[in-house]
Short mmCIF file of C-alpha atoms and ligand atoms in Angstrom, two decimals:
data_model
loop_
_atom_site.label_atom_id
_atom_site.label_comp_id
_atom_site.label_asym_id
_atom_site.label_seq_id
_atom_site.Cartn_x
_atom_site.Cartn_y
_atom_site.Cartn_z
CA MET A 857 -23.37 5.96 12.14
CA GLN A 858 -20.31 7.98 12.92
CA LEU A 859 -22.41 10.33 15.08
CA PHE A 860 -24.16 7.46 16.77
CA ARG A 861 -20.85 5.94 17.76
CA SER A 862 -19.07 9.17 18.69
CA SER A 863 -21.78 10.14 21.16
CA LEU A 864 -21.63 6.68 22.68
CA ILE A 865 -17.89 6.90 22.99
CA VAL A 866 -18.21 10.15 24.87
CA ALA A 867 -21.06 8.86 27.01
CA LEU A 868 -19.23 5.71 27.93
CA GLY A 869 -15.77 7.13 28.28
CA LEU A 870 -14.86 4.37 25.88
CA VAL A 871 -11.78 5.86 24.35
CA THR A 872 -9.73 2.74 24.61
CA PHE A 873 -7.23 3.06 21.79
CA THR A 874 -3.75 2.25 22.89
CA LEU A 875 -1.91 3.21 19.75
CA ALA A 876 1.72 3.71 20.53
CA ALA A 877 2.62 7.36 20.81
CA GLN A 878 6.24 6.56 19.99
CA THR A 879 7.11 5.38 16.52
CA PRO A 880 9.26 2.29 16.26
CA LYS A 881 12.57 3.04 14.55
CA ALA A 882 13.37 -0.52 13.68
CA ALA A 883 11.25 -3.40 12.48
CA PRO A 884 9.48 -4.80 15.54
CA ALA A 885 9.85 -8.34 16.74
CA HIS A 886 6.94 -10.27 15.26
CA LYS A 887 5.10 -12.69 17.44
CA THR A 888 5.83 -16.29 16.58
CA THR A 889 2.43 -17.68 15.79
CA THR A 890 1.22 -21.05 14.74
CA VAL A 891 -1.15 -21.07 11.81
CA SER A 892 -4.55 -22.36 12.92
CA ALA A 893 -7.34 -23.69 10.72
CA SER A 894 -9.14 -20.34 10.78
CA ASP A 895 -5.91 -18.56 9.81
CA GLN A 896 -5.82 -20.60 6.61
CA ALA A 897 -8.70 -18.54 5.20
CA ALA A 898 -6.48 -15.45 5.01
CA LEU A 899 -2.81 -16.37 4.84
CA THR A 900 -2.33 -13.11 2.96
CA PRO A 901 -4.55 -10.03 3.41
CA PRO A 902 -7.95 -10.61 1.76
CA MET A 903 -8.47 -8.83 -1.57
CA GLY A 904 -11.76 -7.96 -3.18
CA TRP A 905 -14.46 -5.32 -3.33
CA ASN A 906 -17.09 -4.16 -0.82
CA SER A 907 -20.34 -2.34 -1.58
CA TRP A 908 -20.36 0.22 1.26
CA ASN A 909 -17.95 2.95 0.19
CA TYR A 910 -19.73 3.59 -3.09
CA PHE A 911 -23.30 2.25 -2.80
CA ALA A 912 -23.86 2.46 0.98
CA GLY A 913 -27.53 1.62 1.71
CA LYS A 914 -28.58 1.59 -1.96
CA VAL A 915 -26.81 -1.62 -2.95
CA THR A 916 -28.87 -4.25 -4.78
CA ASP A 917 -28.43 -7.76 -6.14
CA GLN A 918 -27.84 -6.24 -9.58
CA ASP A 919 -25.03 -4.03 -8.26
CA ILE A 920 -23.31 -7.07 -6.75
CA ARG A 921 -23.62 -9.01 -10.01
CA GLY A 922 -22.31 -5.95 -11.86
CA ALA A 923 -19.34 -5.72 -9.50
CA ALA A 924 -18.56 -9.40 -10.02
CA ASP A 925 -18.75 -8.97 -13.80
CA GLN A 926 -16.48 -5.93 -13.71
CA ILE A 927 -13.91 -7.49 -11.36
CA VAL A 928 -13.42 -10.12 -14.05
CA ALA A 929 -13.68 -7.83 -17.09
CA SER A 930 -11.32 -5.20 -15.68
CA GLY A 931 -8.53 -7.68 -14.93
CA MET A 932 -8.89 -7.11 -11.18
CA LYS A 933 -9.67 -10.78 -10.60
CA ASP A 934 -6.43 -11.72 -12.36
CA ALA A 935 -4.65 -9.17 -10.16
CA GLY A 936 -5.88 -11.02 -7.04
CA TYR A 937 -9.25 -9.48 -6.11
CA VAL A 938 -11.50 -12.36 -5.11
CA TYR A 939 -14.13 -11.35 -2.54
CA ILE A 940 -17.30 -9.53 -3.56
CA ASN A 941 -18.67 -8.33 -0.23
CA ILE A 942 -22.21 -7.16 0.41
CA ASP A 943 -22.14 -4.69 3.29
CA ASP A 944 -25.12 -3.46 5.33
CA THR A 945 -28.76 -3.25 4.10
CA TRP A 946 -29.38 -6.68 2.57
CA GLU A 947 -31.36 -7.93 5.58
CA GLY A 948 -35.12 -8.48 5.73
CA GLN A 949 -37.20 -9.92 8.60
CA ARG A 950 -37.09 -13.15 10.60
CA ASP A 951 -39.92 -15.65 10.15
CA ALA A 952 -41.73 -17.50 12.95
CA ASN A 953 -38.79 -19.92 13.22
CA GLY A 954 -36.29 -17.12 13.55
CA VAL A 955 -34.88 -17.68 10.08
CA LEU A 956 -33.66 -14.41 8.59
CA HIS A 957 -34.86 -13.50 5.10
CA THR A 958 -33.33 -11.04 2.67
CA ASN A 959 -35.15 -7.84 1.76
CA SER A 960 -36.52 -7.05 -1.70
CA LYS A 961 -33.18 -5.67 -2.93
CA PHE A 962 -31.76 -9.20 -2.67
CA PRO A 963 -34.47 -11.58 -3.92
CA ASP A 964 -32.38 -14.79 -3.85
CA MET A 965 -29.09 -14.85 -1.96
CA LYS A 966 -28.29 -18.44 -2.86
CA ALA A 967 -28.69 -17.66 -6.57
CA LEU A 968 -26.49 -14.58 -6.12
CA ALA A 969 -23.81 -16.65 -4.38
CA ASP A 970 -23.97 -19.21 -7.20
CA TYR A 971 -23.55 -16.42 -9.74
CA VAL A 972 -20.53 -14.93 -7.94
CA HIS A 973 -19.00 -18.38 -7.52
CA SER A 974 -19.55 -19.15 -11.20
CA LYS A 975 -17.11 -16.34 -11.97
CA GLY A 976 -14.44 -17.94 -9.75
CA LEU A 977 -15.08 -15.30 -7.06
CA LYS A 978 -16.25 -15.46 -3.44
CA LEU A 979 -19.18 -13.78 -1.71
CA GLY A 980 -19.06 -11.86 1.57
CA ILE A 981 -21.87 -10.67 3.80
CA TYR A 982 -22.38 -8.38 6.81
CA SER A 983 -24.09 -8.50 10.22
CA SER A 984 -23.86 -7.24 13.79
CA PRO A 985 -23.75 -8.99 17.17
CA GLY A 986 -26.49 -6.59 18.31
CA PRO A 987 -30.21 -6.69 17.50
CA LYS A 988 -29.78 -4.27 14.57
CA THR A 989 -27.05 -3.43 12.09
CA CYS A 990 -25.53 0.04 11.92
CA ALA A 991 -28.10 1.00 9.29
CA GLY A 992 -30.93 -0.32 11.49
CA PHE A 993 -31.56 -3.65 9.73
CA GLU A 994 -32.12 -7.02 11.42
CA ALA A 995 -28.92 -8.44 12.99
CA SER A 996 -27.73 -11.55 14.78
CA LEU A 997 -28.26 -11.14 18.56
CA GLY A 998 -29.68 -14.41 19.86
CA HIS A 999 -29.55 -15.99 16.38
CA GLU A 1000 -25.80 -16.40 15.91
CA LEU A 1001 -25.81 -20.13 15.12
CA GLN A 1002 -28.91 -19.91 12.96
CA ASP A 1003 -27.38 -17.03 10.95
CA ALA A 1004 -24.01 -18.74 10.57
CA GLN A 1005 -25.79 -21.83 9.26
CA LEU A 1006 -27.84 -19.70 6.90
CA TYR A 1007 -24.69 -18.02 5.53
CA ALA A 1008 -23.06 -21.42 5.05
CA SER A 1009 -26.16 -22.78 3.30
CA TRP A 1010 -26.04 -19.87 0.86
CA GLY A 1011 -22.31 -20.42 0.26
CA ILE A 1012 -21.03 -17.28 1.97
CA ASP A 1013 -17.25 -17.04 2.22
CA TYR A 1014 -16.67 -13.93 4.35
CA LEU A 1015 -18.48 -12.21 7.24
CA LYS A 1016 -17.96 -8.63 8.42
CA TYR A 1017 -19.38 -8.41 11.95
CA ASP A 1018 -19.99 -4.81 13.01
CA LEU A 1019 -20.47 -3.95 16.71
CA CYS A 1020 -23.02 -1.10 16.36
CA SER A 1021 -26.24 -1.73 18.30
CA PHE A 1022 -24.56 -4.26 20.58
CA ILE A 1023 -23.19 -1.20 22.41
CA PRO A 1024 -26.50 0.26 23.63
CA ALA A 1025 -28.51 -2.97 23.57
CA VAL A 1026 -26.11 -5.13 25.55
CA MET A 1027 -22.96 -3.39 26.77
CA MET A 1028 -24.59 -0.27 28.15
CA LYS A 1029 -27.65 -2.09 29.39
CA GLN A 1030 -25.92 -4.97 31.15
CA ALA A 1031 -22.90 -3.12 32.50
CA PRO A 1032 -23.77 0.59 32.48
CA ASN A 1033 -20.86 1.80 34.55
CA ASP A 1034 -18.31 -0.93 34.13
CA LYS A 1035 -16.03 -0.49 31.13
CA ALA A 1036 -14.13 -3.73 31.77
CA ALA A 1037 -17.38 -5.70 31.88
CA GLN A 1038 -18.55 -4.01 28.67
CA MET A 1039 -15.37 -5.08 26.91
CA LYS A 1040 -15.81 -8.63 28.17
CA LEU A 1041 -19.33 -8.71 26.76
CA MET A 1042 -18.02 -7.42 23.44
CA ILE A 1043 -15.26 -10.02 23.23
CA GLY A 1044 -17.77 -12.72 24.23
CA ALA A 1045 -20.06 -11.68 21.37
CA TYR A 1046 -17.25 -11.97 18.82
CA GLU A 1047 -16.25 -15.35 20.21
CA LYS A 1048 -19.86 -16.54 19.99
CA MET A 1049 -20.02 -15.85 16.25
CA HIS A 1050 -16.54 -17.35 15.83
CA GLN A 1051 -17.80 -20.64 17.31
CA ALA A 1052 -20.98 -20.45 15.25
CA LEU A 1053 -19.01 -20.00 12.02
CA LYS A 1054 -16.59 -22.75 13.01
CA SER A 1055 -19.42 -25.19 13.65
CA THR A 1056 -20.64 -24.82 10.05
CA GLY A 1057 -17.43 -26.45 8.82
CA ARG A 1058 -17.28 -23.91 5.96
CA PRO A 1059 -14.15 -21.73 5.74
CA ILE A 1060 -15.52 -18.21 6.24
CA VAL A 1061 -13.16 -15.24 6.57
CA TYR A 1062 -14.06 -13.51 9.84
CA SER A 1063 -13.75 -9.72 9.78
CA LEU A 1064 -14.24 -7.85 13.05
CA CYS A 1065 -15.54 -4.30 12.88
CA GLN A 1066 -15.53 -2.59 16.27
CA TYR A 1067 -13.30 0.36 15.39
CA GLY A 1068 -10.23 -0.83 17.32
CA TRP A 1069 -11.79 -0.70 20.77
CA ASP A 1070 -10.03 -2.40 23.66
CA SER A 1071 -6.86 -3.00 21.61
CA VAL A 1072 -8.59 -5.55 19.39
CA TRP A 1073 -5.23 -6.44 17.81
CA GLU A 1074 -4.29 -8.10 21.11
CA TRP A 1075 -7.30 -10.41 21.37
CA GLY A 1076 -8.60 -10.60 17.76
CA PRO A 1077 -6.74 -13.81 16.89
CA SER A 1078 -8.10 -15.53 20.02
CA VAL A 1079 -11.67 -15.08 18.73
CA GLY A 1080 -10.75 -16.38 15.28
CA ALA A 1081 -10.55 -12.96 13.59
CA ASN A 1082 -8.78 -12.94 10.25
CA LEU A 1083 -8.89 -9.16 10.27
CA TRP A 1084 -10.03 -6.46 12.62
CA ARG A 1085 -10.85 -2.82 11.98
CA ALA A 1086 -8.22 -0.81 13.82
CA THR A 1087 -9.85 2.56 13.17
CA ASP A 1088 -13.07 4.48 12.79
CA ASP A 1089 -14.68 4.76 9.33
CA ILE A 1090 -12.63 5.88 6.35
CA GLN A 1091 -13.80 8.80 4.18
CA PRO A 1092 -12.71 9.56 0.61
CA ASN A 1093 -10.51 12.52 1.50
CA TRP A 1094 -6.85 13.09 2.29
CA ASN A 1095 -7.29 13.96 5.97
CA SER A 1096 -9.15 10.76 6.71
CA ILE A 1097 -6.69 8.57 4.82
CA TYR A 1098 -3.61 10.21 6.31
CA THR A 1099 -5.09 10.07 9.84
CA LEU A 1100 -5.95 6.38 9.57
CA LEU A 1101 -2.51 5.65 8.18
CA ASN A 1102 -0.79 7.27 11.14
CA GLU A 1103 -3.06 5.48 13.60
CA GLN A 1104 -1.38 2.28 12.44
CA GLN A 1105 1.94 3.23 13.96
CA GLY A 1106 2.80 0.69 16.62
CA LEU A 1107 0.50 -2.04 15.30
CA ALA A 1108 2.93 -3.83 12.95
CA LYS A 1109 3.76 -6.60 15.35
CA TYR A 1110 0.13 -7.75 15.47
CA ALA A 1111 -0.12 -8.55 11.74
CA ALA A 1112 0.77 -12.05 10.61
CA PRO A 1113 -0.41 -14.66 8.10
CA GLY A 1114 -4.02 -15.40 9.02
CA HIS A 1115 -4.80 -12.17 10.88
CA TRP A 1116 -4.42 -8.57 9.85
CA ASN A 1117 -4.88 -5.03 11.06
CA ASP A 1118 -7.59 -3.38 8.95
CA PRO A 1119 -7.33 0.40 8.51
CA ASP A 1120 -10.69 0.17 6.63
CA MET A 1121 -11.63 -0.46 3.03
CA LEU A 1122 -10.15 1.36 0.07
CA GLU A 1123 -11.47 4.68 -1.20
CA VAL A 1124 -9.27 4.57 -4.32
CA GLY A 1125 -11.30 6.16 -7.12
CA ASN A 1126 -13.85 7.72 -4.77
CA GLY A 1127 -14.55 11.32 -3.78
CA LYS A 1128 -12.19 13.98 -5.06
CA LEU A 1129 -8.91 12.21 -4.30
CA SER A 1130 -6.17 13.30 -6.69
CA LEU A 1131 -4.17 10.67 -8.53
CA GLY A 1132 -1.26 11.25 -6.15
CA GLU A 1133 -3.55 10.77 -3.15
CA ASN A 1134 -4.95 7.58 -4.66
CA ARG A 1135 -1.36 6.34 -5.15
CA VAL A 1136 -0.43 7.19 -1.56
CA HIS A 1137 -3.56 5.45 -0.25
CA PHE A 1138 -3.00 2.28 -2.27
CA SER A 1139 0.76 2.18 -1.65
CA MET A 1140 0.44 2.66 2.08
CA TRP A 1141 -2.38 0.12 2.49
CA ALA A 1142 -0.08 -2.34 0.70
CA MET A 1143 2.81 -1.38 2.99
CA LEU A 1144 0.51 -1.97 5.99
CA ALA A 1145 -0.39 -5.48 4.78
CA ALA A 1146 -3.97 -4.22 4.88
CA PRO A 1147 -6.88 -6.07 3.31
CA LEU A 1148 -7.30 -4.58 -0.17
CA LEU A 1149 -11.06 -4.20 -0.55
CA ALA A 1150 -11.79 -1.76 -3.32
CA GLY A 1151 -14.94 0.30 -2.84
CA ASN A 1152 -15.32 2.23 -6.07
CA ASP A 1153 -17.84 2.32 -8.90
CA LEU A 1154 -16.40 -0.54 -10.94
CA PRO A 1155 -18.52 -0.24 -14.10
CA ASN A 1156 -17.42 3.41 -14.44
CA MET A 1157 -13.80 3.02 -13.30
CA LYS A 1158 -11.37 5.38 -15.07
CA PRO A 1159 -8.32 3.75 -16.70
CA GLU A 1160 -5.93 5.58 -14.36
CA ILE A 1161 -7.80 4.23 -11.31
CA LYS A 1162 -7.74 0.72 -12.76
CA ALA A 1163 -3.99 1.13 -13.30
CA ILE A 1164 -3.55 1.94 -9.61
CA LEU A 1165 -5.74 -0.89 -8.33
CA THR A 1166 -4.07 -3.44 -10.60
CA ASN A 1167 -0.43 -2.42 -10.11
CA SER A 1168 0.98 -5.92 -9.62
CA ASP A 1169 4.24 -4.72 -8.02
CA VAL A 1170 2.34 -2.85 -5.32
CA ILE A 1171 -0.09 -5.71 -4.79
CA ALA A 1172 2.91 -8.03 -4.37
CA ILE A 1173 4.07 -5.88 -1.45
CA ASP A 1174 0.66 -6.23 0.21
CA GLN A 1175 0.52 -9.96 -0.44
CA ASP A 1176 4.10 -10.74 0.55
CA LYS A 1177 3.96 -14.10 2.25
CA LEU A 1178 6.04 -13.07 5.29
CA GLY A 1179 3.13 -10.86 6.34
CA HIS A 1180 5.35 -8.27 8.03
CA GLU A 1181 3.59 -4.91 8.20
CA ALA A 1182 5.55 -1.72 7.50
CA THR A 1183 6.81 0.52 10.29
CA HIS A 1184 7.23 4.26 10.28
CA ILE A 1185 10.97 4.91 10.32
CA TYR A 1186 11.21 8.67 10.49
CA SER A 1187 9.67 11.94 9.40
CA ASP A 1188 11.40 15.10 8.27
CA GLY A 1189 9.06 18.06 8.08
CA GLU A 1190 6.00 16.75 6.32
CA VAL A 1191 7.76 13.84 4.62
CA ASP A 1192 7.33 10.38 6.16
CA VAL A 1193 9.53 7.36 5.53
CA TRP A 1194 8.15 3.86 6.10
CA ALA A 1195 9.80 0.49 5.44
CA ARG A 1196 8.60 -3.06 5.16
CA HIS A 1197 10.64 -6.27 5.23
CA LEU A 1198 9.72 -8.69 2.46
CA SER A 1199 10.41 -12.33 1.81
CA GLY A 1200 13.75 -13.18 0.24
CA GLY A 1201 15.47 -10.40 2.20
CA ALA A 1202 13.98 -7.60 0.10
CA LEU A 1203 12.88 -4.25 1.51
CA ALA A 1204 10.12 -1.88 0.45
CA VAL A 1205 10.68 1.80 1.20
CA ALA A 1206 7.92 4.41 0.99
CA VAL A 1207 8.69 8.12 1.02
CA LEU A 1208 5.44 10.02 1.36
CA ASN A 1209 5.03 13.75 1.02
CA ALA A 1210 2.11 14.78 3.23
CA GLY A 1211 2.90 18.40 2.40
CA SER A 1212 0.40 21.06 3.24
CA ASP A 1213 2.89 23.69 2.10
CA LYS A 1214 3.34 24.80 5.71
CA THR A 1215 6.80 23.32 5.62
CA SER A 1216 8.98 23.19 2.57
CA ASN A 1217 10.42 19.78 1.80
CA HIS A 1218 11.55 20.37 -1.75
CA PRO A 1219 13.73 18.57 -2.40
CA PHE A 1220 13.69 15.97 0.34
CA HIS A 1221 17.00 14.33 1.31
CA LEU A 1222 16.64 10.63 2.08
CA ASP A 1223 18.75 9.42 5.00
CA LEU A 1224 19.48 5.79 4.12
CA ALA A 1225 21.37 5.29 7.39
CA LYS A 1226 18.10 5.72 9.29
CA LEU A 1227 16.80 2.73 7.33
CA GLY A 1228 19.86 0.71 8.36
CA LEU A 1229 21.18 0.85 4.78
CA HIS A 1230 24.77 1.54 3.78
CA GLY A 1231 25.85 2.91 0.42
CA ALA A 1232 23.99 3.00 -2.88
CA GLN A 1233 20.91 0.78 -3.12
CA LYS A 1234 19.56 -0.55 -6.38
CA GLY A 1235 15.80 -0.79 -6.55
CA LYS A 1236 12.67 -0.50 -8.65
CA ASN A 1237 10.32 2.47 -8.53
CA LEU A 1238 6.99 0.66 -8.31
CA TRP A 1239 4.95 3.49 -9.83
CA THR A 1240 7.16 4.19 -12.87
CA GLY A 1241 8.39 0.62 -13.23
CA LYS A 1242 11.91 2.02 -13.73
CA ASP A 1243 15.15 1.01 -12.02
CA VAL A 1244 16.39 3.52 -9.47
CA GLU A 1245 19.49 3.93 -7.35
CA LEU A 1246 19.08 5.42 -3.89
CA THR A 1247 22.14 7.11 -2.40
CA GLN A 1248 22.78 8.68 0.99
CA ASN A 1249 21.12 12.11 1.32
CA MET A 1250 20.15 12.17 -2.34
CA PRO A 1251 17.69 14.94 -3.18
CA ILE A 1252 14.28 13.56 -4.05
CA GLU A 1253 11.49 15.65 -5.49
CA ILE A 1254 8.07 14.31 -4.51
CA PRO A 1255 4.97 16.41 -5.17
CA ASP A 1256 2.70 17.14 -2.20
CA HIS A 1257 0.34 14.24 -1.47
CA ASP A 1258 2.32 11.82 -3.57
CA ILE A 1259 4.73 9.00 -2.90
CA LEU A 1260 7.94 7.30 -3.96
CA LEU A 1261 7.64 3.54 -3.48
CA VAL A 1262 10.77 1.50 -4.07
CA ARG A 1263 11.47 -2.20 -3.77
CA ILE A 1264 15.08 -2.98 -3.01
CA ALA A 1265 15.71 -6.63 -3.86
CA ALA A 1266 19.06 -6.93 -2.06
CA PRO A 1267 19.42 -4.20 0.54
CA LYS A 1268 22.90 -3.59 1.90
C1 GAL B 1477 -20.15 1.11 9.92
C2 GAL B 1477 -18.93 0.45 9.32
C3 GAL B 1477 -18.94 0.72 7.84
C4 GAL B 1477 -20.20 0.15 7.25
C5 GAL B 1477 -21.43 0.70 7.96
C6 GAL B 1477 -22.71 0.02 7.50
O1 GAL B 1477 -20.19 0.86 11.29
O2 GAL B 1477 -17.78 0.99 9.92
O3 GAL B 1477 -17.80 0.14 7.24
O4 GAL B 1477 -20.16 -1.26 7.36
O5 GAL B 1477 -21.32 0.54 9.35
O6 GAL B 1477 -23.84 0.48 8.18
#
């Protein structure tokens, strides 16, 4: 899918990201927003699990049931993970009346939804505004209302709507040489499904997946989006995670209760990520107020991965009710410092060592003044659970690809 999209991007000249090149030094002014009915579905970033990052096209009904069982058994449900989301490849064919059926991997979606709900969890599903999904399965073009009603009848609680084939089938076909018209068509398609979902009367979290095109963070809330992918697909490796993280610079002011920037689903526990890299990934997604959708093999989750995914102090940063996303404050060599304002006047500070050993940052000296802090600051190290005191220019030893995450309850 990556290839499919990349070649289209080149063909269309559709490189429309407007990520700020400059990094904000202070917390940005947040937009004052009123909380609409659709915002209510995601007043804090959605938390759960999605099938794609581990199962991709192989996912079955049994895998989804297994994930639901494990979310409960592992304590992840108690830690806040609620959505069990089926990604691409559940779709079958439409019948003579246009009603979409599931394929043989998902024999009875209503029964599956009932099962997931019986565990106190919610069920998510996936489609595309084009004729086909990214994996080439049947999608919603021309059947938006019918599909929304079908989802509601099954008891679906979350929809990820992935642009994919809408690009060649509609945007390129109807407006081959007009980028502005293509973007209008795209926004119209997302609004169409928004209205369709709204008309069902069922609260359904609406997750846009169009890779950040046309500064989606600016118009996402106007089409009812609770979250929007701000990036291309994540991969379970350091380069991907660190790249996506840095693409978030400049987007903080667009996050607020009800609608969130989505730097893509978690890869914690996947690939060959080291424990430090998993900690950086989870910490920084929490700092970014990102949706926390785990994507690992839950039945075979190692205890140290479970400990990361269920760290309640880190989750509390992500779920902080103010909904202020972290900003990058400064970098020194390969060490980055980010900060996030929290409710009650608290501050979360992340010091991340992205070291590739090209530059030596051992030890790193933290400049509290750059964070607007004066004098010694008492805080809690959220990965050791221990109290810490941060002082001006104190030497801090952070291994490469690891992080110091501190919550300062009363910053001075
Ligand atoms: C991609 C999307 C992935 C996954 C995949 C399914 O476009 O970014 O997260 O949903 O499609 O085919």
